[in-house]
Coordinates of C-alpha atoms in Angstrom, one line a residue:
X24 CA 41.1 5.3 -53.4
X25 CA 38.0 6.2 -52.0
X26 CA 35.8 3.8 -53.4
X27 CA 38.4 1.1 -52.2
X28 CA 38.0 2.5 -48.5
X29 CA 34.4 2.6 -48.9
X30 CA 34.6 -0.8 -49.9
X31 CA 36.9 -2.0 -46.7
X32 CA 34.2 0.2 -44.0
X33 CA 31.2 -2.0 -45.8
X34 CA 33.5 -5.2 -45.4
X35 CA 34.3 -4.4 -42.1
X36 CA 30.8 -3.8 -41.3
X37 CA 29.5 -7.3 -42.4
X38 CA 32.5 -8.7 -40.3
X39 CA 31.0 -7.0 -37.3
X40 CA 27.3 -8.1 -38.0
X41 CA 28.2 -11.4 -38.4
X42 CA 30.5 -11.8 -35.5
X43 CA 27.6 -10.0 -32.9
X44 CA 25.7 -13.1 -32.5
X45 CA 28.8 -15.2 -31.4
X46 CA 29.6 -12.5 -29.3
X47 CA 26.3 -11.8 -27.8
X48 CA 25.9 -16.0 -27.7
X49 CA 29.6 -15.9 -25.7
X50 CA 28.7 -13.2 -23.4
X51 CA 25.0 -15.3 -22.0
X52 CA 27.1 -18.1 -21.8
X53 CA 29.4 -16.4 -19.5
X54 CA 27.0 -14.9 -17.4
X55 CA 25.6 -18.6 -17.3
X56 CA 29.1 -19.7 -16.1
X57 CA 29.7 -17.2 -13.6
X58 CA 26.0 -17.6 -12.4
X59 CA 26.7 -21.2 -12.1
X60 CA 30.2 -20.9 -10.2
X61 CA 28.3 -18.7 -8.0
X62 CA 25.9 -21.0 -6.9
X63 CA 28.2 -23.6 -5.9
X64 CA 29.7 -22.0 -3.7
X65 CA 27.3 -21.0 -2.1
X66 CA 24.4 -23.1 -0.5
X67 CA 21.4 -21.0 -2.3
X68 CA 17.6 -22.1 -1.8
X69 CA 16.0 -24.0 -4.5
X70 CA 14.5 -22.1 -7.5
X71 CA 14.4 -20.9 -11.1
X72 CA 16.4 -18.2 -12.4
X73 CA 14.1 -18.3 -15.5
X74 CA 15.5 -16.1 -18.8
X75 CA 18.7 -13.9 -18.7
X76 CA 17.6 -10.3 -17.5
X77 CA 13.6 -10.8 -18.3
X78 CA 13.7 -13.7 -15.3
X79 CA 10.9 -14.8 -14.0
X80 CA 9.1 -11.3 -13.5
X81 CA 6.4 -11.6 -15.8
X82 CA 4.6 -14.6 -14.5
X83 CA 5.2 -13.1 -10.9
X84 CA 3.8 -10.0 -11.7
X85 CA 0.7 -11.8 -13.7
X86 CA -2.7 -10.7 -12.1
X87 CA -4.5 -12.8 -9.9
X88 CA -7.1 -12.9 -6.9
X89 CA -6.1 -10.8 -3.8
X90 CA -7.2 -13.3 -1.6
X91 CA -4.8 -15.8 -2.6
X92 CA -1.0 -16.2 -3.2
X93 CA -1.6 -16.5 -7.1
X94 CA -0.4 -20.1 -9.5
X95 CA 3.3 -18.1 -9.6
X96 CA 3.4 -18.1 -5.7
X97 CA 1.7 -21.7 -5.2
X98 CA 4.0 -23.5 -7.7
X99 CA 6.9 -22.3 -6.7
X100 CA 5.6 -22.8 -2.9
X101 CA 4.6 -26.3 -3.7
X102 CA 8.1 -27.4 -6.1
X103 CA 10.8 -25.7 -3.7
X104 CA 9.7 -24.4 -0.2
X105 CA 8.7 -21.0 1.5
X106 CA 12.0 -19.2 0.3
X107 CA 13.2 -19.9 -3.0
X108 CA 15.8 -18.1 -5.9
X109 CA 14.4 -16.2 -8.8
X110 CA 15.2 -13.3 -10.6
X111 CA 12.9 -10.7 -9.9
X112 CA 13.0 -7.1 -11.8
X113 CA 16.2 -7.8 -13.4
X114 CA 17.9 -9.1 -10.2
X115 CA 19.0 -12.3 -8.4
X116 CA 16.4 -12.2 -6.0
X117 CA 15.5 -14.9 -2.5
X118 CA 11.8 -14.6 -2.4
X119 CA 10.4 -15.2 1.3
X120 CA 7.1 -16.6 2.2
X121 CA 8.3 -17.6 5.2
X122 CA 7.4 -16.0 8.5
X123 CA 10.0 -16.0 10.5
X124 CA 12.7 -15.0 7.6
X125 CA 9.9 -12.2 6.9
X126 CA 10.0 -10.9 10.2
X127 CA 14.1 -11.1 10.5
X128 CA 14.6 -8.8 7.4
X129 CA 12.4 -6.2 8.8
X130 CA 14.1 -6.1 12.1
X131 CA 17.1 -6.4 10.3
X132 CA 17.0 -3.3 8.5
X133 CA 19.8 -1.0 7.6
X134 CA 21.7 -3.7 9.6
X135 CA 21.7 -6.3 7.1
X136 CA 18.8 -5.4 4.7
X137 CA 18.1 -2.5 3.4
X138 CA 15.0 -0.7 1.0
X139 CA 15.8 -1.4 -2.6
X140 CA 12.8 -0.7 -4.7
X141 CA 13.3 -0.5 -8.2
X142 CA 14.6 2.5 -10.2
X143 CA 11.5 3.5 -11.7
X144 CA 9.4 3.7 -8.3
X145 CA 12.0 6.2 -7.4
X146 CA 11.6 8.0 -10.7
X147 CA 7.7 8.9 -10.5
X148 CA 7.7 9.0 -6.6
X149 CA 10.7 10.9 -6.5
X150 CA 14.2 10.3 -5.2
X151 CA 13.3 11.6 -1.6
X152 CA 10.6 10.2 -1.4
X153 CA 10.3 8.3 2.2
X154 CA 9.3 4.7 0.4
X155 CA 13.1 5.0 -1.3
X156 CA 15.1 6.6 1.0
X157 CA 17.0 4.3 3.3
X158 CA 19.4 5.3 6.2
X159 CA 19.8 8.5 8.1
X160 CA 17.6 10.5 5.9
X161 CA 14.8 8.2 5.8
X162 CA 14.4 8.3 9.7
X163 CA 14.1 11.6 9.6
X164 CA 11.6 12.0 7.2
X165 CA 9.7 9.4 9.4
X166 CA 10.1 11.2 12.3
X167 CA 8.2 14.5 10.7
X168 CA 5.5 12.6 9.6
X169 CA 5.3 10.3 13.5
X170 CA 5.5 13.8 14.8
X171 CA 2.6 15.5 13.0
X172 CA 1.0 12.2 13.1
X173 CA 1.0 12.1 16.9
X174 CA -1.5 10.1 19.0
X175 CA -2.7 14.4 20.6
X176 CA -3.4 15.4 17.0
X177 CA -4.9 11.8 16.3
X178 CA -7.1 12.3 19.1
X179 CA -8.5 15.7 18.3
X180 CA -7.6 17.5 15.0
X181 CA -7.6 14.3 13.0
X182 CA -10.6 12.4 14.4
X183 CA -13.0 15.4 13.8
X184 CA -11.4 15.8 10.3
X185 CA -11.9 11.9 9.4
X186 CA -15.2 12.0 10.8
X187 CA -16.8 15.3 8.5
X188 CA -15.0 13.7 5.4
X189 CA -17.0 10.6 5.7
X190 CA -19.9 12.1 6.3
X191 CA -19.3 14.6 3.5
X192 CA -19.2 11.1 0.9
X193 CA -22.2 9.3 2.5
X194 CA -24.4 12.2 2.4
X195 CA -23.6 11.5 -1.2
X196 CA -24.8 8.5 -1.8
X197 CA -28.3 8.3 -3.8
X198 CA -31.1 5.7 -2.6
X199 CA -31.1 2.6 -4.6
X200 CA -28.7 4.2 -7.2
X201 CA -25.9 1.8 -8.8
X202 CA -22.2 3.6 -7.8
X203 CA -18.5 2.9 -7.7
X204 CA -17.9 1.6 -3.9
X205 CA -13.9 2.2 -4.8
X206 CA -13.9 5.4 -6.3
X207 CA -16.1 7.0 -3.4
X208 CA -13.2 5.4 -0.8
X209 CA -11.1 6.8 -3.0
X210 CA -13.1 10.3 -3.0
X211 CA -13.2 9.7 0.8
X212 CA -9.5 9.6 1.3
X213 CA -8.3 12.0 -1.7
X214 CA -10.1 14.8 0.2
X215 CA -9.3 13.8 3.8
X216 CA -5.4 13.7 2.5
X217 CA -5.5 17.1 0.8
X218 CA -7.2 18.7 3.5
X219 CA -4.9 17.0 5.9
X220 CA -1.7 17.9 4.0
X221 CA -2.3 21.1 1.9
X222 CA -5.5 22.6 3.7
X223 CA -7.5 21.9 0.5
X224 CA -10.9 21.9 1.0
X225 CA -13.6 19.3 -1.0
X226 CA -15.4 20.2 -4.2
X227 CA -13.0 23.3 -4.6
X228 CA -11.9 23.7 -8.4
X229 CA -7.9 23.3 -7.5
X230 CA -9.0 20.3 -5.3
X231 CA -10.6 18.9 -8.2
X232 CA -8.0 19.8 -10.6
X233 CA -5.1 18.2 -8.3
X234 CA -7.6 15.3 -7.9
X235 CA -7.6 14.7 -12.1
X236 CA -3.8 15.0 -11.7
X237 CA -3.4 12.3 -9.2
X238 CA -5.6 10.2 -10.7
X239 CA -3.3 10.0 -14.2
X240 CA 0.0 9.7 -11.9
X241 CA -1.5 7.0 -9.8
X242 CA -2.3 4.9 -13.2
X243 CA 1.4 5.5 -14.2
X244 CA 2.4 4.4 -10.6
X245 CA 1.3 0.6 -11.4
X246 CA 1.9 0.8 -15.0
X247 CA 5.1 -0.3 -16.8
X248 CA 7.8 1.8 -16.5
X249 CA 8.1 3.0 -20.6
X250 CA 8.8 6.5 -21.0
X251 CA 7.6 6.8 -24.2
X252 CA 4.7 9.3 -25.6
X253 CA 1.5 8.3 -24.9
X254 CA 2.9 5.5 -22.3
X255 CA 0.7 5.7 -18.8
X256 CA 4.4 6.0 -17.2
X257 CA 5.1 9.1 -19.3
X258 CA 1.9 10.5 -18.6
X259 CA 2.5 10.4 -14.8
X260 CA 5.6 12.1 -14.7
X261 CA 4.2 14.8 -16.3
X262 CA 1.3 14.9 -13.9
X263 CA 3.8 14.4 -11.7
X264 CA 5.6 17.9 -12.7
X265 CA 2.3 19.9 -12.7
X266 CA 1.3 18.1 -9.3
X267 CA 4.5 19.1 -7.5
X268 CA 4.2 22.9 -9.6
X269 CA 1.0 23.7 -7.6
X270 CA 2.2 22.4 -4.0
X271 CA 5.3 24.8 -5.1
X272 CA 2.8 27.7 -5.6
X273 CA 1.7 26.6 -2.1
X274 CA 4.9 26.7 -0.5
X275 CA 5.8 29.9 -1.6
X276 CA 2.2 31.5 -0.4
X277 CA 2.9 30.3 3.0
X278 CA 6.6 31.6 3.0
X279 CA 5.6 35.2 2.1
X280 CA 4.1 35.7 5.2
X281 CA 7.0 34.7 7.2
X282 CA 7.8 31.0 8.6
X283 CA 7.1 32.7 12.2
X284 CA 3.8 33.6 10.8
X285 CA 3.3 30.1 9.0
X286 CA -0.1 28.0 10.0
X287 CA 1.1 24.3 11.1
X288 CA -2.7 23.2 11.2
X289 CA -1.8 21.2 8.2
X290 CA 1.7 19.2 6.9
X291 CA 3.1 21.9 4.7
X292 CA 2.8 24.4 6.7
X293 CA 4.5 22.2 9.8
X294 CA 7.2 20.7 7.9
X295 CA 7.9 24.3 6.6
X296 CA 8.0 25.7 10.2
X297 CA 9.6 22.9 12.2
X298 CA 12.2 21.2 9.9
X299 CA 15.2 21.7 7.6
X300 CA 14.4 20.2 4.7
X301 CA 14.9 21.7 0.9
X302 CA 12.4 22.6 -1.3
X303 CA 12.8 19.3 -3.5
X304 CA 12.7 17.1 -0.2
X305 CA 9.8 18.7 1.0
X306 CA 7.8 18.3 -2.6
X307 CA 8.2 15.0 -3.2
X308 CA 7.8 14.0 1.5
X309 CA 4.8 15.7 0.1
X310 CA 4.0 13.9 -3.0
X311 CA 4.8 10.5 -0.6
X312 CA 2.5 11.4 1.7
X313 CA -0.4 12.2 -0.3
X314 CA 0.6 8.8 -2.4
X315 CA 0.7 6.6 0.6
X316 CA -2.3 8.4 2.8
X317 CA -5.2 8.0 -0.3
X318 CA -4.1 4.8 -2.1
X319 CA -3.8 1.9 1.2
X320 CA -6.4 3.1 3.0
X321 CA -9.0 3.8 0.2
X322 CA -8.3 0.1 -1.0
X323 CA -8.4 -1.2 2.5
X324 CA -12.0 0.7 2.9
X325 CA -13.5 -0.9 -0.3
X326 CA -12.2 -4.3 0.2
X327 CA -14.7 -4.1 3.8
X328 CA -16.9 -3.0 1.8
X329 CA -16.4 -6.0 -0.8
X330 CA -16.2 -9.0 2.3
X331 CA -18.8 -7.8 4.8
X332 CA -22.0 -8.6 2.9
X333 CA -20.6 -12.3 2.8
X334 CA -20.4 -12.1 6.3
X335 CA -24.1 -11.1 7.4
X336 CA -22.9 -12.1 11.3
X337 CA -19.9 -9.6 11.2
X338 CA -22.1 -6.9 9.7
X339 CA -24.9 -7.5 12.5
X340 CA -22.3 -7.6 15.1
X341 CA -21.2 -4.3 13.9
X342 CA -24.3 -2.8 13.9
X343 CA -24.8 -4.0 17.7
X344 CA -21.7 -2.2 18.5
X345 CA -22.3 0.9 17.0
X346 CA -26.1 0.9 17.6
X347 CA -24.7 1.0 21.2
X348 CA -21.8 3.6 20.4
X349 CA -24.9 5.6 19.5
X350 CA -27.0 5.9 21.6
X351 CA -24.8 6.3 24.4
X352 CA -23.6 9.5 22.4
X353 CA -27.4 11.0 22.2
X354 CA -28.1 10.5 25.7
X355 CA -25.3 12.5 26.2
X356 CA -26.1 15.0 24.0
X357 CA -23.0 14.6 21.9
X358 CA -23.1 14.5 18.3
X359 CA -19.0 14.2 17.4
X360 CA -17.2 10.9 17.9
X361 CA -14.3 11.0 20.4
X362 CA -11.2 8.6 20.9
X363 CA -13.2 7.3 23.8
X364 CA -15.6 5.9 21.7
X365 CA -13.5 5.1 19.0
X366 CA -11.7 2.6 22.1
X367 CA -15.2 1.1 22.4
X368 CA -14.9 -0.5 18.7
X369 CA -13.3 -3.7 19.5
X370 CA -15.0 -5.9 17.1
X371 CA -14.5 -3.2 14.5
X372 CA -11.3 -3.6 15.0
X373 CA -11.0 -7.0 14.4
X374 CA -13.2 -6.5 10.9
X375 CA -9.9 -4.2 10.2
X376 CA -7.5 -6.5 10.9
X377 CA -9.5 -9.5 9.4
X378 CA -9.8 -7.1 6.1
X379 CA -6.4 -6.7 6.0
X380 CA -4.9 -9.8 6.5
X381 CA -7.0 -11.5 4.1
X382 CA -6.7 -8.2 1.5
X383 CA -3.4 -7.8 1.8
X384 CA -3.4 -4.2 0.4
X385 CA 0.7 -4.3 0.2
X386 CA 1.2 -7.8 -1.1
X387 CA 5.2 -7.8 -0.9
X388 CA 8.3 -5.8 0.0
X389 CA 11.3 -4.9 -1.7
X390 CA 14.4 -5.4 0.5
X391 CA 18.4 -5.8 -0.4
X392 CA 21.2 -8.1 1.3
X393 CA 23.9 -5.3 2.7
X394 CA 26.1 -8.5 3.3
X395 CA 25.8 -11.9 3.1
X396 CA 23.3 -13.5 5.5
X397 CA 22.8 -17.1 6.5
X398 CA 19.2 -18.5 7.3
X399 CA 17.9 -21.7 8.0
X400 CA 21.0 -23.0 6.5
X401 CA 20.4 -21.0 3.3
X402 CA 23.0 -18.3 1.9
X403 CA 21.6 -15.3 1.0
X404 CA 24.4 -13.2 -0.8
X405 CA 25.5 -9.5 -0.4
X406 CA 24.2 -7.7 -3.2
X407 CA 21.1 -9.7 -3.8
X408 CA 16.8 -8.3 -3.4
X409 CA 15.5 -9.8 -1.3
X410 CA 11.3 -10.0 -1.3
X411 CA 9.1 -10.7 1.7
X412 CA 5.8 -12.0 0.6
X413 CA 3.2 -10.8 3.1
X414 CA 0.5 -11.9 1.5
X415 CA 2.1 -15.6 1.5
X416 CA 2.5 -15.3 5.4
X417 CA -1.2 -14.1 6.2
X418 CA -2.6 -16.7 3.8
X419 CA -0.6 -19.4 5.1
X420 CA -3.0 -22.5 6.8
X421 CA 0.2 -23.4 9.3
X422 CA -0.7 -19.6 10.3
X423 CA -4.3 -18.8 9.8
X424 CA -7.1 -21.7 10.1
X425 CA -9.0 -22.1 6.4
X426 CA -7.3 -18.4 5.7
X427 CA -9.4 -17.6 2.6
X428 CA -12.1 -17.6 5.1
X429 CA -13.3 -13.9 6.0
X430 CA -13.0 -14.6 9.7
X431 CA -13.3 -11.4 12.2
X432 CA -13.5 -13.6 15.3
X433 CA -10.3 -15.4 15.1
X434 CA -8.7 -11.7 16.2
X435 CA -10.9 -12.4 19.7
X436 CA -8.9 -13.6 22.4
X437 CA -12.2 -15.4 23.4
X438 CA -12.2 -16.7 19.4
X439 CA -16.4 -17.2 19.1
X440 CA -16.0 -18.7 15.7
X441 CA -15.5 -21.9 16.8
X442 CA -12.1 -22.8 15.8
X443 CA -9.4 -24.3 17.6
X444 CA -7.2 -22.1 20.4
X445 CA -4.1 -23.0 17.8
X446 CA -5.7 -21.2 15.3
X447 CA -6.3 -17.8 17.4
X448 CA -3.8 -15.1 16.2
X449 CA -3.5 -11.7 18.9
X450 CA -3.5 -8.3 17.3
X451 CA 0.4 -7.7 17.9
X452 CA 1.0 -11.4 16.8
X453 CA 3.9 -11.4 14.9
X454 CA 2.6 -12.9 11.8
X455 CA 0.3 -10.1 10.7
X456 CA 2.3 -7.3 9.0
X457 CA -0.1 -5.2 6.7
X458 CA 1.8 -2.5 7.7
X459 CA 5.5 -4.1 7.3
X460 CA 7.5 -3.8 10.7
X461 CA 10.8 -2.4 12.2
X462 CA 12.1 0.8 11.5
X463 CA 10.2 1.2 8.5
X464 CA 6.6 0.4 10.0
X465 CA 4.1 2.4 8.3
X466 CA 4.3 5.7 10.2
X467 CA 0.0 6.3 8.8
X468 CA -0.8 2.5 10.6
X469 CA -3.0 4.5 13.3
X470 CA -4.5 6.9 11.1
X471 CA -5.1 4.1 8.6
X472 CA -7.5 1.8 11.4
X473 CA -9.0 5.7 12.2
X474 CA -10.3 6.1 8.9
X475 CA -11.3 2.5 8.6
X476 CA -13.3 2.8 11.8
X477 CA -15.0 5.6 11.7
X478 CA -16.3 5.1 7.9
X479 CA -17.6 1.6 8.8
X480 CA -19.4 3.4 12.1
X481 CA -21.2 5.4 10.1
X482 CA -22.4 3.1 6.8
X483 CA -23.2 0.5 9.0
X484 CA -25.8 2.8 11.1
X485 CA -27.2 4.2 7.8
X486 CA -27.2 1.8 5.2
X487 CA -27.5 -1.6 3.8
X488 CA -25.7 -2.2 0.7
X489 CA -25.6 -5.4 -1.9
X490 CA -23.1 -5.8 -4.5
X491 CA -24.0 -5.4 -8.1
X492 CA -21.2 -7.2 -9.9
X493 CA -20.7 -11.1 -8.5
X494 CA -17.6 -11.2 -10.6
X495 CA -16.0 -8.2 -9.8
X496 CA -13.2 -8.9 -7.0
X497 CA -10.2 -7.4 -5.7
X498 CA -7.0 -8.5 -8.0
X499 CA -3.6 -7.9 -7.3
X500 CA -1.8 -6.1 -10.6
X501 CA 0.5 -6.3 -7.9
X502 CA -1.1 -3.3 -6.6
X503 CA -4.7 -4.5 -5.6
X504 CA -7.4 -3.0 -7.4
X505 CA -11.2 -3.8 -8.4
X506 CA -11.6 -4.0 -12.2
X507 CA -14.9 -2.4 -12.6
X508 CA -14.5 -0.1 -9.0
X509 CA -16.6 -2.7 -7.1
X510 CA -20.5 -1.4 -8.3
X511 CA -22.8 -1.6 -5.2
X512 CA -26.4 0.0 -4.3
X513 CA -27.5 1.1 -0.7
X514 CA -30.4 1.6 1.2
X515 CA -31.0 4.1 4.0
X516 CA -32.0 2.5 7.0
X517 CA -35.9 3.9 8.3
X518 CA -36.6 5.2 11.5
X519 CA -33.5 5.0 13.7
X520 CA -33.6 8.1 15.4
X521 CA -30.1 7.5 16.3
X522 CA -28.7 7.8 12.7
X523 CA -26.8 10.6 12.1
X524 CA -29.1 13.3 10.6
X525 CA -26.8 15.1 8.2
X526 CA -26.2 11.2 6.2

């Protein structure tokens, strides 16, 4: 009896086994069906839905040059037009490198697009975190940071702060010694962040510690999501745990003093005193924070660093600038920048916005159709991501004249560079967005071109610096990133009595 029932599971087994191909076969083909059905009813751009779930996301995520729209982008540019199908991260997905759709999904949010970043963003960043919230609760959180970010503190607190961190790294810097130009941005940042945020001073062993920490959860950030031992992913979330265990430890030093007693010099200790947010919220606002303020702007500083020296007229016009900055400040016996002379760097400005158009630090957003929107005659269905490609807008040549051309004087109204009045794009033009737009601009944009100002001030008064590895660029993995941290050597400048002397 037995054996006969052992014989019937075994036979039933083999039935099963043999039938899950034709089932698995019958299931793709109607996904294929219903796909298809889909599509014509609807009046869909052009495009490739490549392979069932995989897509088309590996050869859109494949490296390539940051200064360029990579051979995914350009191909599908060139075979069906700025806004093309696709499926993207295991979605249907219209991908935009058009401006004008670009710029009517970001005003368009929470209205008929909303944030929809993948899961795994949310599960390292955390599920509060303000790059994955959406609605209500985003605004909020926005509001705390606009708030402590406010153009007063910017002004005072902040400036001084940005200022003595740069310093602090140039100081650094050894004559004619080979160094990582990234990873001293990225020391530059890290430590104006922490100090900004926490209170944590420079150099100090928990600094360090928390910097190690980030470090491993920043390499799990741009990694694939595999939460398996000894996986990059897996490895961040657990830095991720100790990380948000030590600003705990800080929240709860603060609160044992009393929130009327509580120090709002920095974030934590304002968030803990003038808002309502839970412990887990106020971790990972935290955790955001510290994620966005170090990452953007550290890239944004090396990749100046990385395009001046190709530009020996920009670099010289800087120097003019702040030669003048200066010495205006020493005949006024003043040693400290203020926001008066940070006004006075217009061309710097333009170097910024110049760096960051043609850097493109955040290449792309992630974006989701709350109901179905028609554009340009295209449907775009409810339900669908949707993916602005910034990078495709700032490199455009309708947009930008010869684009991949570092090109700080087209941001001029007066446009020295010689190129035609069509070409000349205004600051506020509507077809630069390195800090996305609407009710989800990047609430760190002014702080961002504060920290990129004031570091350029200063190396451009105190050194010269040459690149050390001609091959070494900025890629975009997408995150963009130089492969061997952009090697450079710099020279002091000799006898300018208006250098700063603590550099």
């Amino acid at each position: 009896m037995v054996e006969r029932q052992s014989a019937s599971m075994s036979s039933d087994s083999e039935v099963i086994l043999c039938l899950l191909p034709s089932v698995l076969a019958l299931f793709l083909f109607l996904i294929l069906i219903r796909r298809k059905q889909q599509q014509t009813r609807l009046h869909l751009p052009p495009g490739n839905m490549g392979w069932p779930f995989l897509g088309e996301t590996l050869g859109y995520l494949k490296p390539y040059s940051a200064t360029c729209t990579g051979q995914f982008m350009e191909q599908h540019i060139s075979r069906y037009g700025k806004i093309y199908k696709s499926n993207l991260f295991g979605e249907p997905t219209i991908v935009s490198a058009d401006a004008g759709l670009n710029r009517f999904i970001l005003q368009n949010e929470g209205r008929l697009f909303e944030c929809s970043y993948p899961r795994s963003i949310g599960g390292i960043l955390g599920k509060w975190s303000m790059l994955v919230l959406v609605g209500d609760m985003h605004r909020d959180m926005r509001m705390i940071s606009l708030n402590f970010l406010s153009h007063a503190r910017l002004r005072t607190h902040l400036m001084r702060e940005v200022e003595k961190h740069t310093l602090l790294v140039l100081s650094s810097w050894k004559e004619n010694s080979v160094f990582s130009a990234q990873d001293e941005a990225k020391k530059f940042t890290f430590n104006l962040m922490a100090k900004h945020i926490m209170s944590l001073d420079p150099g100090k062993p928990e600094t360090e510690q928390l910097k190690k920490l980030y470090v491993t959860f920043m390499k799990g950030v741009v990694s694939a999501p595999v939460n398996l031992p000894g996986t990059a992913y897996r490895k961040a979330l657990q830095s991720r745990s100790t990380i948000l265990k030590f600003i705990e430890s800080k929240m709860e030093e603060r609160l044992k003093e009393g929130k009327e007693n509580i120090d709002e010099d920095d974030l934590l200790g304002w968030v803990l005193k003038h808002s309502n947010l839970s412990k887990e919220q106020i971790l990972d606002l935290i955790l955001s924070l510290l994620f966005a303020g170090h990452e953007t702007s550290s890239v944004a500083i090396a990749l100046a660093i990385y395009f001046l020296p190709g530009c020996p007229n920009a670099i010289q016009q800087l120097r003019e600038e702040h030669t003048e900055i200066a010495k205006a400040k020493k005949q006024a016996g003043e040693t400290e920048l203020n926001w008066d002379d940070y006004k006075k760097m217009e061309f710097t400005q333009c170097v910024i916005s110049e760096t960051l158009r043609l850097g493109n630090v955040v290449r792309f957003l992630h974006r989701k159709a709350l109901k179905d929107v028609r554009y340009k005659g295209y449907d775009i269905p409810c339900g669908w991501k949707v993916l602005p490609v910034i990078a495709a807008v700032h490199l455009d040549p309708l947009l930008f004249d010869q684009p991949q051309h570092f090109n700080p004087w087209r941001w001029q109204q007066n446009n020295n560079s010689g190129a035609s009045s069509s070409s000349y794009t205004s600051m506020t033009s509507s077809n630069f967005m390195p800090f996305g737009g609407g009710p989800r601009l990047c609430a760190g944009s002014e702080l961002a071109k504060l920290e990129m100002a004031v570091f350029i001030h200063h190396l451009v008064l105190n050194f010269h610096w040459d690149l050390e590895d001609d091959l070494d660029q900025p890629f975009a993995f997408p995150f963009v990133d130089f492969q061997n941290g952009l090697p450079i050597t710099a020279r002091r400048h000799q006898n300018q009595s208006h250098i700063n002397p603590k550099i």
